[in-house]
Every structure is written in structure tokens, then in C-alpha cells.
Short mmCIF file of C-alpha atoms in Angstrom, two decimals:
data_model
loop_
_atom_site.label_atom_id
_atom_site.label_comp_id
_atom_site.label_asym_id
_atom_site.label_seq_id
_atom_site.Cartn_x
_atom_site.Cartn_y
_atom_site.Cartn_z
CA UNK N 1362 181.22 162.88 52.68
CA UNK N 1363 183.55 163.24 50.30
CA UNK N 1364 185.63 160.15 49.30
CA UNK N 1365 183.62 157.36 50.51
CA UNK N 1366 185.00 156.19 53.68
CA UNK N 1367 185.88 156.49 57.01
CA UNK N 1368 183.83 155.70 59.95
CA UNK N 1369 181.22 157.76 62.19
CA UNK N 1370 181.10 157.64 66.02
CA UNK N 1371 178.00 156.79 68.09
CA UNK N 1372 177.32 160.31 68.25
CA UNK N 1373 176.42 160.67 64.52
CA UNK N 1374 174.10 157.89 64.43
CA UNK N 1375 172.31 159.11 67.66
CA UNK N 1376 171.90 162.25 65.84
CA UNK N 1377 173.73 164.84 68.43
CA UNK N 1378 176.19 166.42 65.88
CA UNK N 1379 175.65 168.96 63.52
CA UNK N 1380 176.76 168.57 59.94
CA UNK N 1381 177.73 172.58 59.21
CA UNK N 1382 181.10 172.40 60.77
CA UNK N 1383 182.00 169.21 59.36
CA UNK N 1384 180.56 170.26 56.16
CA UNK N 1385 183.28 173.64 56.02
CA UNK N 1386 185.91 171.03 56.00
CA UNK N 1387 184.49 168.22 53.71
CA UNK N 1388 183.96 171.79 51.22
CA UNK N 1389 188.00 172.01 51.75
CA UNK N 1390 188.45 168.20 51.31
CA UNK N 1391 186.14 168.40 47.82
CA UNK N 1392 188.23 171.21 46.45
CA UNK N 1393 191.64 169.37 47.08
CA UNK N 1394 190.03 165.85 45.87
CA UNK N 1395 188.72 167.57 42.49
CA UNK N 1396 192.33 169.25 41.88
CA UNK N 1397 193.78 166.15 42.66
CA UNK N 1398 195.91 167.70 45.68
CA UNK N 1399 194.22 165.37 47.89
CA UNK N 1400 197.65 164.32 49.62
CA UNK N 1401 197.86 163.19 53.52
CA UNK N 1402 199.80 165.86 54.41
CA UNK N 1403 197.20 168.51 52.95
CA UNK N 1404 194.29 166.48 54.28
CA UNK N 1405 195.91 166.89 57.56
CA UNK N 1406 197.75 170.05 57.76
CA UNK N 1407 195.30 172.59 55.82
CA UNK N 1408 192.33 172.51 58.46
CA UNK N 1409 195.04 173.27 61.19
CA UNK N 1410 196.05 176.00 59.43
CA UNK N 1411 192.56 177.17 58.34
CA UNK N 1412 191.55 177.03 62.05
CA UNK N 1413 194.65 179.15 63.27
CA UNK N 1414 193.67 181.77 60.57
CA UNK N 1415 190.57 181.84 61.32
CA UNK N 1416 191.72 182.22 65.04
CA UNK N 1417 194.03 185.42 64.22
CA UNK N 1418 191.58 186.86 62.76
CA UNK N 1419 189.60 186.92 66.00
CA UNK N 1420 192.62 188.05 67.70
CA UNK N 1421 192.98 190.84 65.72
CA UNK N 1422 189.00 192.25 65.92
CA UNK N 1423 189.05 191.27 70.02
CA UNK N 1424 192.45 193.47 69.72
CA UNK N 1425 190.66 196.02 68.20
CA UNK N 1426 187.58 195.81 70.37
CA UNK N 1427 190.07 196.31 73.96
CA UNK N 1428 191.46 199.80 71.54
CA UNK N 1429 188.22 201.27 71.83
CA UNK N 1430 187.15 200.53 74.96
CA UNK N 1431 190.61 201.15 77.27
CA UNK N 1432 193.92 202.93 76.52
CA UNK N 1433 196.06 202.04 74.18
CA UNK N 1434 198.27 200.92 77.29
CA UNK N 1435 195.43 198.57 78.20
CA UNK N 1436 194.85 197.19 74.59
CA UNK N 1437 198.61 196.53 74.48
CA UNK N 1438 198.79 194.43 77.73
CA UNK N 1439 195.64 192.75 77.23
CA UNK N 1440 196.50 191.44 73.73
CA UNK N 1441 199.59 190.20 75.18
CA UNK N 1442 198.22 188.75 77.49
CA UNK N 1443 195.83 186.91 75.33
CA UNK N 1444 198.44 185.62 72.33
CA UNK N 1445 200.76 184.02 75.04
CA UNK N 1446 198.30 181.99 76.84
CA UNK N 1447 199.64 178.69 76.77
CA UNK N 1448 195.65 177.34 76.69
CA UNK N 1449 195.19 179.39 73.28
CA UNK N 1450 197.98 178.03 71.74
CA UNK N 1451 197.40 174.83 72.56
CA UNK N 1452 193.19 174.60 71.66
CA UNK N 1453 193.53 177.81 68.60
CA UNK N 1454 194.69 175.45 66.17
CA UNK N 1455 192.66 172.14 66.69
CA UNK N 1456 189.67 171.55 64.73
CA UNK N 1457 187.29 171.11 68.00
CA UNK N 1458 183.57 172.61 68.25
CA UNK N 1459 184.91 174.17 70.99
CA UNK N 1460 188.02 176.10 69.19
CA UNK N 1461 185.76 177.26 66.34
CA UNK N 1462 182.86 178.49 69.08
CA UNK N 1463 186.19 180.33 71.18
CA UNK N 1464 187.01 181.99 67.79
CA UNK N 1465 183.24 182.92 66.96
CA UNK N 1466 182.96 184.26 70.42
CA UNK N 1467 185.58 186.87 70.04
CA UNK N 1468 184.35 188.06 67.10
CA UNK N 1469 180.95 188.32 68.15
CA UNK N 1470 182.17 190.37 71.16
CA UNK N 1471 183.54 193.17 69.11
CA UNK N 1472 179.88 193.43 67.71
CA UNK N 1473 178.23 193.43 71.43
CA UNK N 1474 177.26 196.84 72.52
CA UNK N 1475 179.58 196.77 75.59
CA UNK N 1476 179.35 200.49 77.19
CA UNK N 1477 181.80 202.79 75.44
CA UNK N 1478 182.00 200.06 72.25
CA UNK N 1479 182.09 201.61 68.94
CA UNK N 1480 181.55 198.81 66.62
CA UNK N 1481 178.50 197.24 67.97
CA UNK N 1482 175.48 195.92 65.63
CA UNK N 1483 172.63 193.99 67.29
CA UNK N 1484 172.42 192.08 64.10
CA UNK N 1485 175.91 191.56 63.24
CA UNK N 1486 176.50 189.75 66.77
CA UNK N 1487 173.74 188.01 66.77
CA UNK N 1488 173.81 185.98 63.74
CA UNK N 1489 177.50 185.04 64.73
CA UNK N 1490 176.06 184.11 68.49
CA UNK N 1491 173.61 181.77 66.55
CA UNK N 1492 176.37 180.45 64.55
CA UNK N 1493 178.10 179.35 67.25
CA UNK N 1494 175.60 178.03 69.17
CA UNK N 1495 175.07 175.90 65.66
CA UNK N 1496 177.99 174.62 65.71
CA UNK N 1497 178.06 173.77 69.57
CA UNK N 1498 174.44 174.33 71.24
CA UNK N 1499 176.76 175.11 74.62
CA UNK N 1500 177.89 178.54 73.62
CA UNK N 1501 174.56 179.86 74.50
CA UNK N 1502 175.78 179.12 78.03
CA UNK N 1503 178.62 181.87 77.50
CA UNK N 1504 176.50 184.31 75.76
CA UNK N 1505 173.06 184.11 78.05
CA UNK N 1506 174.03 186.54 80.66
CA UNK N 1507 175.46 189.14 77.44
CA UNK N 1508 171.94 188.71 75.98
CA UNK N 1509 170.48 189.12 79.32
CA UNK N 1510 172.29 192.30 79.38
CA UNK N 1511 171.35 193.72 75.81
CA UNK N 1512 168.05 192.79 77.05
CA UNK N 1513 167.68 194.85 79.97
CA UNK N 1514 170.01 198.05 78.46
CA UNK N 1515 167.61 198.00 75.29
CA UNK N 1516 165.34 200.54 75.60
CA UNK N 1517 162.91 198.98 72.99
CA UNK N 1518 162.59 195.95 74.01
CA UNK N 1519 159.89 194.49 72.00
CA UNK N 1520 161.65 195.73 68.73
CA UNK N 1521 164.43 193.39 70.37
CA UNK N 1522 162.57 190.54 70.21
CA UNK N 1523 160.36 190.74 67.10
CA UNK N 1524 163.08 192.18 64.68
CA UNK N 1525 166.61 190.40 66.38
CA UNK N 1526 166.16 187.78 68.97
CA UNK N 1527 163.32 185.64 67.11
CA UNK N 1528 164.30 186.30 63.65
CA UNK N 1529 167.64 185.39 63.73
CA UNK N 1530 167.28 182.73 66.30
CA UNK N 1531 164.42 181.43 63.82
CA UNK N 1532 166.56 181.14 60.88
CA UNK N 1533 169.16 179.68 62.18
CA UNK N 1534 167.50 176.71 63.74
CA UNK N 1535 165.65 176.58 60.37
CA UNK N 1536 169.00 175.88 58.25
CA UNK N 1537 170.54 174.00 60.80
CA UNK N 1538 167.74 171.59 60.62
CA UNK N 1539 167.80 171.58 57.32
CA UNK N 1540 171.31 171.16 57.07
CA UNK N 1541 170.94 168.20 58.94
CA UNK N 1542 167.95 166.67 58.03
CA UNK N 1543 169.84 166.49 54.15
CA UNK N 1544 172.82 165.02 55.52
CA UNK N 1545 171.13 162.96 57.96
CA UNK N 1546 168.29 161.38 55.43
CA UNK N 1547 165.69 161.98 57.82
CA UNK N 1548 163.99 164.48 60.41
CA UNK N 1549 166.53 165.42 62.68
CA UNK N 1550 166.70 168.31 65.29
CA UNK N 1551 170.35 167.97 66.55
CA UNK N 1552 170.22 171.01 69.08
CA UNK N 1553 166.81 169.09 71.02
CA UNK N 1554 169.18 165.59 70.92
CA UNK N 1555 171.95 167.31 72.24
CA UNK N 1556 169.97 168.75 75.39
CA UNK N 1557 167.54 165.29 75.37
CA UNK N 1558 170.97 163.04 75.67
CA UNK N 1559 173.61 165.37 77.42
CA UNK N 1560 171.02 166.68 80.19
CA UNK N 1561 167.92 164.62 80.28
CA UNK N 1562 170.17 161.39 80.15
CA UNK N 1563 173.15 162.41 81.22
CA UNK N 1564 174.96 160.67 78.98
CA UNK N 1565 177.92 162.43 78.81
CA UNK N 1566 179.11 160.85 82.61
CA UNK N 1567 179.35 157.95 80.85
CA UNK N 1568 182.80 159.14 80.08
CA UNK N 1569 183.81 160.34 83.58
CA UNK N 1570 182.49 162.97 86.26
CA UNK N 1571 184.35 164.73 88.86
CA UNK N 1572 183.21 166.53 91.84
CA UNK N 1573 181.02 170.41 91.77
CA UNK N 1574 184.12 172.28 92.61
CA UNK N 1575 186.59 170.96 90.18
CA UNK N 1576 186.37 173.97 87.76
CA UNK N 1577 186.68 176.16 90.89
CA UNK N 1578 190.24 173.85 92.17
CA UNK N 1579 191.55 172.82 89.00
CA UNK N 1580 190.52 173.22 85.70
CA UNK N 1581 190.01 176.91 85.83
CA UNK N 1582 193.63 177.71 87.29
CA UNK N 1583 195.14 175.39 84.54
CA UNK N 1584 193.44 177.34 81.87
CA UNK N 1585 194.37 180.25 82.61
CA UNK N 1586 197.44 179.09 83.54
CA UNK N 1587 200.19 181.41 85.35
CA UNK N 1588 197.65 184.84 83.93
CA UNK N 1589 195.57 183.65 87.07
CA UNK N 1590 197.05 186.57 89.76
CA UNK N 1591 196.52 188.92 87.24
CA UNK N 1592 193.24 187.60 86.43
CA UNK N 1593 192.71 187.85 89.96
CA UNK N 1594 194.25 191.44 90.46
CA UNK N 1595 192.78 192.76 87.93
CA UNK N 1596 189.41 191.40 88.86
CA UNK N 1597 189.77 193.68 91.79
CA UNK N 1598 190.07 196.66 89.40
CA UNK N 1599 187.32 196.13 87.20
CA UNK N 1600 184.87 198.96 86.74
CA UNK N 1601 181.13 198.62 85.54
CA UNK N 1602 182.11 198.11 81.81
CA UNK N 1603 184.44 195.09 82.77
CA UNK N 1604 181.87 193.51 85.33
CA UNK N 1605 179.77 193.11 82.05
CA UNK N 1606 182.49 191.02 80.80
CA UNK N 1607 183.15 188.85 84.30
CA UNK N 1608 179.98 187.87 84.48
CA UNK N 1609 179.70 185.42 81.11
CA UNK N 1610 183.18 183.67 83.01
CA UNK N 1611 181.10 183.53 86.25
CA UNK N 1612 178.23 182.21 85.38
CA UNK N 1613 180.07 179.80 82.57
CA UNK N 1614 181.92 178.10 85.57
CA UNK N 1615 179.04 178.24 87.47
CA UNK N 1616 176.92 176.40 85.18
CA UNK N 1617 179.48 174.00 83.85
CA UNK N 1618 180.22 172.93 87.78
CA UNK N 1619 176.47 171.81 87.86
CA UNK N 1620 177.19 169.28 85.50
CA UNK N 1621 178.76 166.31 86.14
CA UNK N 1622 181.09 165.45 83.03
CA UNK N 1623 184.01 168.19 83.08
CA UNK N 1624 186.88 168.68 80.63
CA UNK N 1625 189.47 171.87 80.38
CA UNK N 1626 188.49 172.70 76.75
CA UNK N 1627 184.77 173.24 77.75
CA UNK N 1628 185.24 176.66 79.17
CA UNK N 1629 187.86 177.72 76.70
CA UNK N 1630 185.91 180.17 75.22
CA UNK N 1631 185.51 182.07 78.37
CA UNK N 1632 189.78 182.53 78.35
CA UNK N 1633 189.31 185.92 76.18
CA UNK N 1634 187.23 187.67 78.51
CA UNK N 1635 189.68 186.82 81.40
CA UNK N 1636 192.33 188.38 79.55
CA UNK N 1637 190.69 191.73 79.24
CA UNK N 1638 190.99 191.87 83.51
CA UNK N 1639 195.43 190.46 83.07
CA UNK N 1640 195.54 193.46 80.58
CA UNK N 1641 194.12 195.51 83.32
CA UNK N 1642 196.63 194.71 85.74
CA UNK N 1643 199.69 194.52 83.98
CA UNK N 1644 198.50 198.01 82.79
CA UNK N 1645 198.15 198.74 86.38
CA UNK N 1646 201.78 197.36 87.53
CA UNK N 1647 204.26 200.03 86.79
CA UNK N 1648 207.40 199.32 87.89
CA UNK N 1649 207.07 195.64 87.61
CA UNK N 1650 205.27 195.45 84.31
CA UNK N 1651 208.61 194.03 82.74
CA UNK N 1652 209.59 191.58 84.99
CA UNK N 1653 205.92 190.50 85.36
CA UNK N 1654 205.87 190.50 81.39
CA UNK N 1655 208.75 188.56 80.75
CA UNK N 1656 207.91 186.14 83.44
CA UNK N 1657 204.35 185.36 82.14
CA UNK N 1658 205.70 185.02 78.57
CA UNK N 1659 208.48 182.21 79.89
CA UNK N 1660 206.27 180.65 82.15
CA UNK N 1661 203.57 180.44 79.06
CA UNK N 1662 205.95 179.05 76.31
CA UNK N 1663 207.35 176.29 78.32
CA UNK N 1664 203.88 174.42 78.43
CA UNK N 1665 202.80 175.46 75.52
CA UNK N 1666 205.95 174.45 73.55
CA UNK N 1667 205.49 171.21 75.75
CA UNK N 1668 202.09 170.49 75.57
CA UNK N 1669 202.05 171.67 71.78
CA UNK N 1670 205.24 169.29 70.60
CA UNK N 1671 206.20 166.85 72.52
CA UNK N 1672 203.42 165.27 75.36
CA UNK N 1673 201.12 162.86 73.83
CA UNK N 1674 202.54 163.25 70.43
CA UNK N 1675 202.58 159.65 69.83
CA UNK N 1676 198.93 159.16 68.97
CA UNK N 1677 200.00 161.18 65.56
CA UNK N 1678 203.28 159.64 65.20
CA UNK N 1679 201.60 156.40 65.14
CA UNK N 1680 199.70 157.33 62.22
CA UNK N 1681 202.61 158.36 60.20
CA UNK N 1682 204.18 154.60 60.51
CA UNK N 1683 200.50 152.86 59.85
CA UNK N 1684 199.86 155.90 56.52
CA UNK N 1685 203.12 153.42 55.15
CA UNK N 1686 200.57 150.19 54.96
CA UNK N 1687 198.44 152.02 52.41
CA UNK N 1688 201.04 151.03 49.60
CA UNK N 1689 201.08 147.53 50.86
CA UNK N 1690 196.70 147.48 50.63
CA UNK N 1691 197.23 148.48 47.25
CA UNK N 1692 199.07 145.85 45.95
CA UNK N 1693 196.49 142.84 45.90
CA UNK N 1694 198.67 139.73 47.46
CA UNK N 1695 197.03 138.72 50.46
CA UNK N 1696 197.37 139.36 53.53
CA UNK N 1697 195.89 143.11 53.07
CA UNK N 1698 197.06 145.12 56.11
CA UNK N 1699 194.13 144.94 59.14
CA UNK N 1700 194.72 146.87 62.16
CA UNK N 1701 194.01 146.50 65.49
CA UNK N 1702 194.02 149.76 67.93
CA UNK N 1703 194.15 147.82 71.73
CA UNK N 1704 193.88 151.45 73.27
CA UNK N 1705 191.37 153.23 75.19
CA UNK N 1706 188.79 154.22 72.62
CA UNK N 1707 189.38 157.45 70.24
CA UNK N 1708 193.23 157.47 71.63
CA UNK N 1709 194.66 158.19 68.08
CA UNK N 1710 193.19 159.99 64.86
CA UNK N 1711 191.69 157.93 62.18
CA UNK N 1712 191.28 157.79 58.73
CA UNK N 1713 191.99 161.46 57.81
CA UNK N 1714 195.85 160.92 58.55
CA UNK N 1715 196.33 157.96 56.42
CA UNK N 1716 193.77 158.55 53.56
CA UNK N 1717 193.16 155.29 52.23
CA UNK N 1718 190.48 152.53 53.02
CA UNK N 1719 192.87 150.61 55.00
CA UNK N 1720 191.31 148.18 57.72
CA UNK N 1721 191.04 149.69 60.88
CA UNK N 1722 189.57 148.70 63.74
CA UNK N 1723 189.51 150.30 67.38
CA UNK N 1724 187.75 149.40 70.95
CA UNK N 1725 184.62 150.94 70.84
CA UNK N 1726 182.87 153.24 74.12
CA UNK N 1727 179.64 153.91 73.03
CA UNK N 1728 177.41 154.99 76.32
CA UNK N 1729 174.69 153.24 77.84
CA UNK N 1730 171.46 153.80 76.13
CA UNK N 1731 169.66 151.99 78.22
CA UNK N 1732 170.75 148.17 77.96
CA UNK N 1733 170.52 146.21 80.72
CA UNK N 1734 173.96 145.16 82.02
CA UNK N 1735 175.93 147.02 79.34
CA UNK N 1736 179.98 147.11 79.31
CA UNK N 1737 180.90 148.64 76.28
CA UNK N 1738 183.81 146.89 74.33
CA UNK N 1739 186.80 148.71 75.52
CA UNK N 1740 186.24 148.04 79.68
CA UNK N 1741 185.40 144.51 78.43
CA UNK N 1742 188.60 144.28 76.80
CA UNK N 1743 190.42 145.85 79.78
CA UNK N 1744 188.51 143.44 82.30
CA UNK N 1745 190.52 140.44 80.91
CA UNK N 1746 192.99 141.34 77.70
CA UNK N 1747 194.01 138.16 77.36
CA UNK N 1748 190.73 136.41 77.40
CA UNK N 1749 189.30 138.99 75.00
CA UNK N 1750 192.17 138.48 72.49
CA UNK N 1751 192.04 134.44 72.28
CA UNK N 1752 187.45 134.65 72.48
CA UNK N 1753 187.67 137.62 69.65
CA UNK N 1754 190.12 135.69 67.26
CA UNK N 1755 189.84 131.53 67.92
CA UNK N 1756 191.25 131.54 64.12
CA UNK N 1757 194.78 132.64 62.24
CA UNK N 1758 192.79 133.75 59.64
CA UNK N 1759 190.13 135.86 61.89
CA UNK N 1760 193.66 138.09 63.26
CA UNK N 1761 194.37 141.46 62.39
CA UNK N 1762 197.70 141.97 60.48
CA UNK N 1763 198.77 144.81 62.93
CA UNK N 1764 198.07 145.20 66.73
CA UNK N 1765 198.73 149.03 68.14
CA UNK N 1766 198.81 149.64 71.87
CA UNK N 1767 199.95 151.53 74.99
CA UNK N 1768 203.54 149.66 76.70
CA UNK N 1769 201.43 149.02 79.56
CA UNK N 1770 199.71 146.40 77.92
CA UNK N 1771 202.40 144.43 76.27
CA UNK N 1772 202.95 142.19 79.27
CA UNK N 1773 199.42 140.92 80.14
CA UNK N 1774 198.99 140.11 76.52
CA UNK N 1775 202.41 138.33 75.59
CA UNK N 1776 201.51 134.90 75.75
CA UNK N 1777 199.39 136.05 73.14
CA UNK N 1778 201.71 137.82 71.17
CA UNK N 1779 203.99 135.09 71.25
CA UNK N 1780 201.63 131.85 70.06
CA UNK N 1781 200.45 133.87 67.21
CA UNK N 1782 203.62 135.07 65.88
CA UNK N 1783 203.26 138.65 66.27
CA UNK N 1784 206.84 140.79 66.54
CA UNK N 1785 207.10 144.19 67.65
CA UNK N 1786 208.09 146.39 64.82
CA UNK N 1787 208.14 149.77 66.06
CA UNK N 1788 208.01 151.83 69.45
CA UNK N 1789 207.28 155.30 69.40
CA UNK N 1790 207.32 158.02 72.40
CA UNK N 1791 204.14 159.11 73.51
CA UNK N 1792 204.49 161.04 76.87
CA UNK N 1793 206.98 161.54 79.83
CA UNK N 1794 203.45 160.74 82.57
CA UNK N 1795 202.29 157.82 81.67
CA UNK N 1796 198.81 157.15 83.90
CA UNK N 1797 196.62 153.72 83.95
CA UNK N 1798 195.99 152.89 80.72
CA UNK N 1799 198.07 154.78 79.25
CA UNK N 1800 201.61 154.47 78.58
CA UNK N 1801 204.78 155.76 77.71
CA UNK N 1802 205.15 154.61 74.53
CA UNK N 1803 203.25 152.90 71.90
CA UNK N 1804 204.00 149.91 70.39
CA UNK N 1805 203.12 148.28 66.77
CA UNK N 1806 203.11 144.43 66.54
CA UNK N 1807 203.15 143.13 63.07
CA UNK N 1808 201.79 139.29 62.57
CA UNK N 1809 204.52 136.78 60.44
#
């Protein structure tokens, strides 16, 4: 959108993704291109810290929100609670749907007329709800059973409806779909594709499913992380106020276990509301709120710090060493630098960390749309490396400059490496749990 090139998943051209969240960042990109600040480090850094801003800033109003509607002791504990979660720190920061729609959340919430809340406005909330369901259509999963609520505590209903629920709903789908039918050059209704390919056509097990329960055995415990007894504990203290806020987690996990595809970061924006019921408990604790405390916070940093720094950091390492070959693409004796990403598909950032139109190329996974007999490039790849590699480039001059893959791979594929002259150059960490297809470390083979 803004400097003329890149490259645009499946996704885009199937019309499932909205253009206003890109569109904050391409406004940030614009501003730094047309003061000519438009460095890699800028382009890379500034939405991070834009995002954990933004994020603060709904840690401060959900802070606020707990102060009116427990003790102080309670507010204290729960905040806590909340900025050392090891999940937070770890999504807060990351320019995912699902980080801005966390963030949106919790300020919406401290606009919600919980019982006892001070600082609720029907309107207020509910244009931030419909943001965030613009930005990802599955945050009206979260807030269903809080409009379900407001719903049935309204006394005038109708007035509800006609003057907030319609309304607002209205004109947001109305600039959303204008939004994207500008960007997207024809008629396009992203929040109807999303549903038609995510539900209808279950697309989205294209890229793995696991079993009903697997929110319930795993992926809510690692969320939550060691907060869960306290979750738990606290649970058993809740009063009617707080039962308001256990049921969006509830039904969130409830919902999400119906489908099929499953990830961790998918029910990330339920982690505020489970922090309300850890605040609860440590509040509750007494003579072991300390210990507890001090435990929770040590037990939190280590996988954050971990998680944050160190595992998997290679995928962005690897970009700082291929960022080099833009000075080489710029000087115009041949060969110009063309890379090859042998990886499982999206493994590594793309052309926002090296900011130049340098020749990139990666195994593609676009889903089954219906083709008869379709393997998508990357399991064809994987099926036989070797026999990919020689049928994909028969000719010297048909081979990329630069090959990039996982250790794993380097030994099915050396006969390769070897006849066509391609030496390892650099091998940088990636993670200490290496797991099928991918490895260790990553390696970067340069042609001579």
C-alpha cells in the first residue's frame, strides 16, 4: 500500500481480511516514507511499540475498571496479576488481529455496564465492540453472552435495539465494506467470506485440527499459565457481578472447542477476564499472599523472558543477515540476490524486515478450494526435497542465489547442495525443541 511491493497471502485474494487494521499501519508506514525515516529498523520496531502502547493503555482503563468495582486490595492483586502473565507479554506486543481485538476488549469492558460499574456508556462500548469485531469478525464470540446480558438487564429494550444495537452495528459494517470494497477494487463483504470460508468450508483445518477437548487439556492451562489455581480458587469465590464476567471465558472455550482448527492466541482475549477471579484470590490469601506473589511473578518471567527472547528467535535473526543483500540488489552486476525460503510456509517475516524489492520466494500452503487432488507446494516439496529441487530448477541459471532452511533438511538435500555449488554461509539459533520440520537452527546457503 504504500511503497509498491511486497506480496499478499491467499487470504487477501480470497477476500477474508479486512483492510482497516492493515491500513493503521500502512498510515504509520506513509508518514515515515514521506519524512524520509523510512529505515528497517523503524519499519519494524515502531508498530511493536505502537501495539504495546496501545496495550498499556488498556491496562490502565481495565485497572481502573477492577477500582470501581472491588477494593482497592482487589484492584491491586488483579492488575498484578494481569501485567505478569507470561501470555500478555508474549501476544501484547505483536501486531496480530488477535492482540489488537485483546486490547479493544479491555477497553470496551470498562464501558460495559457490569453491576456496580461507574463508567459504563451503551454507546461508548459498543462502537469499540464493533471495532473489534472489524478488525477480527471472532470477537463477537467473546462479547455475545455480555450483549446477551445488556440485553436482558435493559429495561427498554426496544430503545436497545433501534437507537444502539442496529445503528452502530449498521455503520460499522457500512465502512468496513466500504473500506474494503476501495482497497479491494470490487464488491467485497469480508465479515460474510470470513464465516462462508472458516465455517461453511472449513477451511481453516486445512492447517491442522486437534481433538474437542484440547482447549479444556491444554491450551487453556498454558494460557493462563501458573495464574490457573488462582483462576480456579478464585472461581470458587466469585459472586453474581464476577459470574457476569466467567461466562464470556466459558462460553469462548466452549465455542472455540466446537471448531476444529485450534491455536493458543485464539482465546487470548478472554485472559483479562480470568485475571479479575486470580485478583480475587490472591486478595483472598492472607498469609500466603507474598509467597504466592513472588512465586507467580518468577514462575511468569521465566517463560516469558524465554518465550519473548530467545525460542524461535531465529526466524527474525534470519532476516537481519538476508536485510544485508539489499546493498548487493542495488548495485546492478548480475547475479541480483534471489532467495529461496525451503521452510514450512510463513516460518519467517517477509518483506517488512528487509525493506527493499529483493527476490524472495517461499513454499506456498494455500488451502484446498476445491481442486481435485490438491497438495499445495510446501507438502509437495516435503514429499520428496530432493526431487522437487532438481524438477523446480533443471537450469544454473533458473537457481536462486540464496537457499534458507531448517538443519533438518540439510542432509536429504546435500547431493543437491553439493552439484550446484551452493556453501553454507551462515547458521543461526532458532530454538532449544526442535520438532519435525523444524529445526534447531537455520541455515543460509549461498550459490558460487
Amino acid at each position: 500500500m504504500v511503497f509498491n511491493y511486497g506480496y499478499l497471502t491467499w487470504e487477501w485474494k480470497a477476500g477474508i481480511r479486512g483492510y482497516l487494521y492493515p491500513l493503521f499501519f500502512a498510515f504509520i508506514y506513509k508518514i515515515l516514507h514521506l519524512t524520509n525515516c523510512d529505515t528497517v529498523h523503524l519499519l519494524i520496531w515502531l508498530p511493536r511499540v505502537i501495539q504495546a502502547l496501545l496495550a498499556a493503555f488498556a491496562d490502565v482503563k481495565f485497572f481502573f475498571l477492577i477500582r470501581t468495582l472491588e477494593s482497592s486490595d482487589v484492584a491491586r492483586w488483579t492488575f498484578f496479576c494481569h501485567v505478569c502473565s507470561w501470555f500478555t507479554w508474549y501476544c501484547c506486543t505483536r501486531t496480530l488481529t488477535n492482540s489488537m481485538e485483546a486490547t479493544i476488549t479491555c477497553v470496551a469492558l470498562y464501558y460495559f455496564p457490569l453491576p456496580g460499574s461507574k463508567t459504563h456508556s451503551s454507546k461508548k462500548y459498543l462502537v469499540l465492540v464493533a471495532l473489534a469485531v472489524i478488525v477480527r469478525p471472532t470477537a463477537l464470540i467473546v462479547w455475545f453472552p455480555l450483549l446477551m446480558y445488556h440485553f436482558w438487564q435493559e429495561q427498554n429494550k426496544l430503545r436497545l435495539i433501534t437507537h444502539d444495537y442496529i445503528p452502530i452495528g449498521t455503520l460499522a459494517l457500512v465502512i468496513s465494506t466500504l473500506i474494503d470494497c476501495h482497497f479491494y477494487e470490487k464488491w467485497t463483504m469480508v465479515q460474510f467470506n470470513f464465516l462462508k470460508f472458516n465455517v461453511f468450508h472449513s477451511v481453516a483445518d486445512f492447517y491442522g485440527s486437534h481433538p474437542w477437548h484440547w482447549y479444556l487439556s491444554q491450551g487453556f492451562a498454558v494460557v493462563i499459565g501458573p495464574q490457573l489455581p488462582f483462576f480456579l480458587h478464585g472461581c470458587s469465590l466469585a459472586n453474581r457481578t464476577h459470574k457476569v464476567l466467567l461466562a464470556p471465558v466459558v462460553w469462548t472455550i466452549v465455542i472455540y472447542s466446537l471448531l476444529p482448527h485450534k491455536e493458543f492466541r485464539f482465546i487470548y482475549p478472554v485472559l483479562p477476564f480470568c485475571m479479575v477471579f486470580c485478583g480475587i484470590s490472591l486478595a483472598n490469601l492472607k498469609t500466603w499472599r507474598r509467597p504466592a506473589a513472588i512465586l507467580l511473578l518468577a514462575a511468569n518471567v521465566a517463560p516469558a523472558l524465554y518465550t519473548g527472547l530467545i525460542h524461535q528467535r531465529g526466524a527474525l535473526d534470519v532476516m537481519s543477515h538476508l536485510q544485508k543483500l539489499c546493498n548487493v540488489s542495488s548495485i546492478s552486476t548480475p547475479p541480483q540476490p534471489d532467495t529461496l525460503f525451503l521452510m514450512p510456509c510463513h516460518s519467517t517475516p517477509h518483506y517488512s524486515h528487509v525493506h527493499c524489492p529483493l527476490k524472495m520466494r517461499f513454499l506456498e500452503c494455500p488451502p484446498d478450494l476445491g481442486e481435485k487432488g490438491y497438495v499445495d507446494e510446501a507438502e509437495q516439496f516435503y514429499d520428496d526435497p530432493l526431487l522437487w529441487l532438481q524438477t523446480s530448477f533443471p537450469y544454473k541459471s533458473s537457481l536462486p542465489t540464496h537457499l534458507i532452511f531448517f538443519d533438518v533438511l540439510e542432509k536429504e538435500i546435500s547431493v543437491f547442495l553439493q552439484v550446484k555449488n551452493f556453501v553454507r554461509t551462515a547458521e543461526i539459533f532458532h530454538t532449544h525443541f526442535p520438532e519435525g520440520r523444524v529445526g534447531g537452527s537455520i541455515f543460509i546457503y549461498e550459490r558460487h
